[in-house]
């Protein structure tokens, strides 16, 4: 009998041996041109094939840190199948929720050009002062799922879709001007590390855990972003009070074809405000939808939030002189070096009609730009240009996601793309290709390209790059990971520096791996020795050895623009003040204070032990919220107008005592009458510049009182 043929390899579905971790090789570590860490299989091979990193088709990977570029500082090449597969797979890991930025809040509005700049760009919306276009904005957290809370320590997404007459322009950024990584190839690793740990499914919406800090400790390029993420920028008071940044370096191109680099900024008209960490934690319990509710209610009340669009414009000559690389997304350009020029204002004036149809289905694409705007060779941006288009197909189920109303342009669009799942248009005629000559037979031949008005890519090769080379490499200046991290830290007030140190202590205290904590603190020594010591003391560990820096930091002059507290507006606008009252309180005094708050642009919120009509001196008052359900963490300042009898009764209620204790501990203004002093004494509230009589509220109620903080909590 003939021998039976061996089983076909195609029928071998045993995948156990292919799982990650099936082989543990001996590792040789090295640093690349940009000081990125490479962990490679040691020379001489490995005892098992499973030790080698491959793509999904078994091709061994030589470099898992860098995309393939046309030159050291050139654009990313489409032929990089390693990048495309890695990003493609990552984009399709969640169905249907966004992998990152899953929890978002959106609103409609209008953008108006306030300063025309035709000499810099031919972008149609910036050609004439007074030109307007509709916008849709989506704010979001990054790490948590759609069901997480609004107030974790996290980056906030700030994505703007401008429906211009030249097509949609999507400026997809964050509330922080820099990012964790320099190359898009590392984005799946970053997000995997910060998301819930794979074996246990927690923590949700939190970076305070082992895998994130293990990744960070091995990636010194992330340390600048860590300074921002551990600062008060990551725990904003309101989405109406955050800045927005395009993050990357883009290009302006004018009608003559001349180009300059540009960075985009959104400056909140209400100014910057943050919470304290203790507030953020308590707000999460009191109102998980705090930011979403705040944005919705402000727009609903006609208090339309607004941002000024600013630009930093510079040329290659400026870029070449800097001690950092402008194509590095972990770097910013200090405003003292290139001032931000305001060219427009965006106002959000309409809430969505349907959260799913608009806020959930909106699809932002960094590749959506208009003539006059162009890309740079930033390797993080280059990867995003592929990733976002791909992920929208997965998330929204069809290549026709552009036909969903929230995504559709508000100018005409015509092309030869046809069919596909959920096609809602009904193209007519035979013309679905070009060139064609159907018009010669009297048929509609369809649209054609326009060399005169169509989008053309900026052609000058002035980014100090040799495109003849195809390399997996980073430019040398990308290796300076600490200069700007140190700049950011030294630009903060002493109080803000203490917040950063305390945030690091909190986060690292959740890390269970001793060597990870030590490595991160060792990295901090490259930023500031005092910061590293404060964190080490806070963790009760010996100061570890300083991690080696590929390039020592360059001392730069501090930038006040990087501090929230140095730029805080002393205003009542956008602030929400709670007024506590009870049966017998003086209605005239309450009405007077409420009127003063509202006339100054603030919002007054009446709080009482019970809701409904309450008899007070001079009539009846209805509370906006019940005391136990309206903790002081939800407000920017508090006031109290009570009778002696009610103050005595409330002093026996934990919710009332905690109401004042938290307001005091969070450095807020407390205005009170004589009767309330009993409650203040029980809450441990001491007299200072922010604890005042009711008639003094207007003069101090517009700000926090940070000098108090050292009395109410230990800071690192």
CSV table of N, CA and C in Angstrom, one decimal, residues 96-106 137-152 154-159 195 204-205 239 283-284 287-295 355 359-360 362 395:
chain,number,residue,atom,x,y,z
A,96,UNK,N,-17.7,48.2,19.1
A,96,UNK,CA,-17.5,49.3,18.1
A,96,UNK,C,-16.9,50.5,18.7
A,97,UNK,N,-16.6,50.4,20.0
A,97,UNK,CA,-16.1,51.6,20.8
A,97,UNK,C,-14.7,52.0,20.3
A,98,UNK,N,-14.5,53.3,20.3
A,98,UNK,CA,-13.1,53.8,20.0
A,98,UNK,C,-12.1,53.1,21.0
A,99,UNK,N,-10.9,52.8,20.5
A,99,UNK,CA,-9.9,52.2,21.3
A,99,UNK,C,-9.4,53.3,22.4
A,100,UNK,N,-9.1,54.4,21.9
A,100,UNK,CA,-8.8,55.6,22.8
A,100,UNK,C,-9.8,56.7,22.5
A,101,UNK,N,-9.9,57.6,23.4
A,101,UNK,CA,-10.9,58.7,23.2
A,101,UNK,C,-12.3,58.2,23.2
A,102,UNK,N,-12.6,57.1,23.9
A,102,UNK,CA,-13.9,56.5,23.8
A,102,UNK,C,-15.0,57.3,24.5
A,103,UNK,N,-14.6,58.0,25.6
A,103,UNK,CA,-15.6,58.8,26.3
A,103,UNK,C,-15.5,60.2,25.8
A,104,UNK,N,-16.5,60.7,25.1
A,104,UNK,CA,-16.4,62.1,24.5
A,104,UNK,C,-17.6,62.9,24.7
A,105,UNK,N,-17.5,64.2,24.6
A,105,UNK,CA,-18.6,65.1,24.7
A,105,UNK,C,-18.5,66.1,23.5
A,106,UNK,N,-19.6,66.3,22.8
A,106,UNK,CA,-19.4,67.1,21.6
A,106,UNK,C,-20.4,68.3,21.5
A,137,UNK,N,-17.0,70.0,17.5
A,137,UNK,CA,-15.9,69.7,18.4
A,137,UNK,C,-16.2,68.6,19.3
A,138,UNK,N,-15.3,67.7,19.4
A,138,UNK,CA,-15.4,66.6,20.4
A,138,UNK,C,-14.3,66.6,21.3
A,139,UNK,N,-14.6,66.7,22.6
A,139,UNK,CA,-13.7,66.6,23.7
A,139,UNK,C,-13.7,65.2,24.3
A,140,UNK,N,-12.6,64.7,24.8
A,140,UNK,CA,-12.6,63.3,25.3
A,140,UNK,C,-11.5,63.1,26.3
A,141,UNK,N,-11.7,62.0,27.0
A,141,UNK,CA,-10.6,61.4,27.8
A,141,UNK,C,-9.9,60.4,26.9
A,142,UNK,N,-8.8,59.9,27.2
A,142,UNK,CA,-8.0,59.0,26.4
A,142,UNK,C,-8.1,57.6,26.8
A,143,UNK,N,-7.8,57.3,28.1
A,143,UNK,CA,-7.5,55.9,28.5
A,143,UNK,C,-8.8,55.1,28.8
A,144,UNK,N,-9.8,55.8,29.3
A,144,UNK,CA,-11.0,55.1,29.8
A,144,UNK,C,-12.0,54.7,28.7
A,145,UNK,N,-12.9,53.7,29.0
A,145,UNK,CA,-13.9,53.3,28.0
A,145,UNK,C,-15.1,54.3,28.0
A,146,UNK,N,-16.0,54.1,27.2
A,146,UNK,CA,-17.2,55.0,27.0
A,146,UNK,C,-18.0,55.1,28.3
A,147,UNK,N,-17.9,54.1,29.2
A,147,UNK,CA,-18.6,54.2,30.5
A,147,UNK,C,-17.8,54.6,31.6
A,148,UNK,N,-16.6,55.2,31.4
A,148,UNK,CA,-15.8,55.6,32.5
A,148,UNK,C,-16.2,57.0,32.9
A,149,UNK,N,-15.5,57.6,33.9
A,149,UNK,CA,-15.9,58.9,34.4
A,149,UNK,C,-15.2,60.0,33.7
A,150,UNK,N,-15.6,61.3,33.9
A,150,UNK,CA,-15.1,62.4,33.2
A,150,UNK,C,-13.8,63.0,33.8
A,151,UNK,N,-13.5,62.7,35.0
A,151,UNK,CA,-12.5,63.5,35.7
A,151,UNK,C,-11.2,62.7,36.1
A,152,UNK,N,-10.8,61.6,35.4
A,152,UNK,CA,-9.6,61.0,35.8
A,152,UNK,C,-8.4,61.9,35.4
A,154,UNK,N,-5.8,62.4,33.1
A,154,UNK,CA,-5.7,61.9,31.8
A,154,UNK,C,-5.5,63.1,30.8
A,155,UNK,N,-5.0,62.8,29.6
A,155,UNK,CA,-5.0,63.8,28.5
A,155,UNK,C,-6.4,64.0,28.1
A,156,UNK,N,-6.7,65.1,27.6
A,156,UNK,CA,-8.0,65.4,27.0
A,156,UNK,C,-7.9,65.6,25.5
A,157,UNK,N,-8.7,64.8,24.7
A,157,UNK,CA,-8.7,65.0,23.3
A,157,UNK,C,-9.4,66.3,23.0
A,158,UNK,N,-9.0,67.0,21.9
A,158,UNK,CA,-9.6,68.3,21.5
A,158,UNK,C,-9.6,68.3,20.0
A,159,UNK,N,-10.7,67.7,19.4
A,159,UNK,CA,-10.8,67.5,18.0
A,159,UNK,C,-11.8,68.4,17.4
A,195,UNK,N,-3.8,51.0,29.1
A,195,UNK,CA,-5.1,50.5,29.2
A,195,UNK,C,-5.1,49.5,30.4
A,204,UNK,N,-9.4,50.8,35.3
A,204,UNK,CA,-10.1,51.5,34.3
A,204,UNK,C,-9.8,53.0,34.3
A,205,UNK,N,-9.4,53.6,33.2
A,205,UNK,CA,-9.2,55.1,33.1
A,205,UNK,C,-8.2,55.6,34.1
A,239,UNK,N,-14.2,71.5,30.5
A,239,UNK,CA,-13.8,71.4,29.1
A,239,UNK,C,-13.7,72.8,28.5
A,283,UNK,N,-15.3,64.3,42.7
A,283,UNK,CA,-16.2,64.7,41.7
A,283,UNK,C,-16.6,63.4,40.9
A,284,UNK,N,-15.7,62.5,40.7
A,284,UNK,CA,-16.0,61.3,40.0
A,284,UNK,C,-17.1,60.5,40.7
A,287,UNK,N,-20.4,63.1,40.6
A,287,UNK,CA,-21.0,63.3,39.3
A,287,UNK,C,-20.1,62.8,38.2
A,288,UNK,N,-20.2,61.5,37.8
A,288,UNK,CA,-19.3,60.9,36.8
A,288,UNK,C,-19.4,61.7,35.5
A,289,UNK,N,-20.4,62.4,35.2
A,289,UNK,CA,-20.6,63.2,34.0
A,289,UNK,C,-20.4,64.7,34.2
A,290,UNK,N,-19.5,65.0,35.1
A,290,UNK,CA,-19.3,66.4,35.5
A,290,UNK,C,-18.9,67.3,34.3
A,291,UNK,N,-17.9,66.9,33.5
A,291,UNK,CA,-17.5,67.7,32.4
A,291,UNK,C,-18.6,67.8,31.3
A,292,UNK,N,-19.2,66.6,31.0
A,292,UNK,CA,-20.2,66.6,30.0
A,292,UNK,C,-21.4,67.4,30.3
A,293,UNK,N,-21.8,67.3,31.6
A,293,UNK,CA,-22.9,68.1,32.1
A,293,UNK,C,-22.6,69.6,32.1
A,294,UNK,N,-21.4,70.0,32.5
A,294,UNK,CA,-21.0,71.4,32.5
A,294,UNK,C,-21.0,72.0,31.1
A,295,UNK,N,-20.5,71.3,30.1
A,295,UNK,CA,-20.5,71.8,28.8
A,295,UNK,C,-21.9,71.9,28.2
A,355,UNK,N,-26.9,62.1,20.7
A,355,UNK,CA,-25.6,61.9,21.2
A,355,UNK,C,-24.9,60.8,20.3
A,359,UNK,N,-22.1,62.8,18.3
A,359,UNK,CA,-20.9,62.7,19.1
A,359,UNK,C,-20.2,61.3,19.0
A,360,UNK,N,-21.0,60.2,18.9
A,360,UNK,CA,-20.4,58.9,18.8
A,360,UNK,C,-20.0,58.6,17.3
A,362,UNK,N,-19.2,60.8,14.9
A,362,UNK,CA,-18.3,61.7,14.2
A,362,UNK,C,-16.9,61.0,14.0
A,395,UNK,N,-14.7,51.0,12.9
A,395,UNK,CA,-15.7,51.4,14.0
A,395,UNK,C,-17.1,51.7,13.4
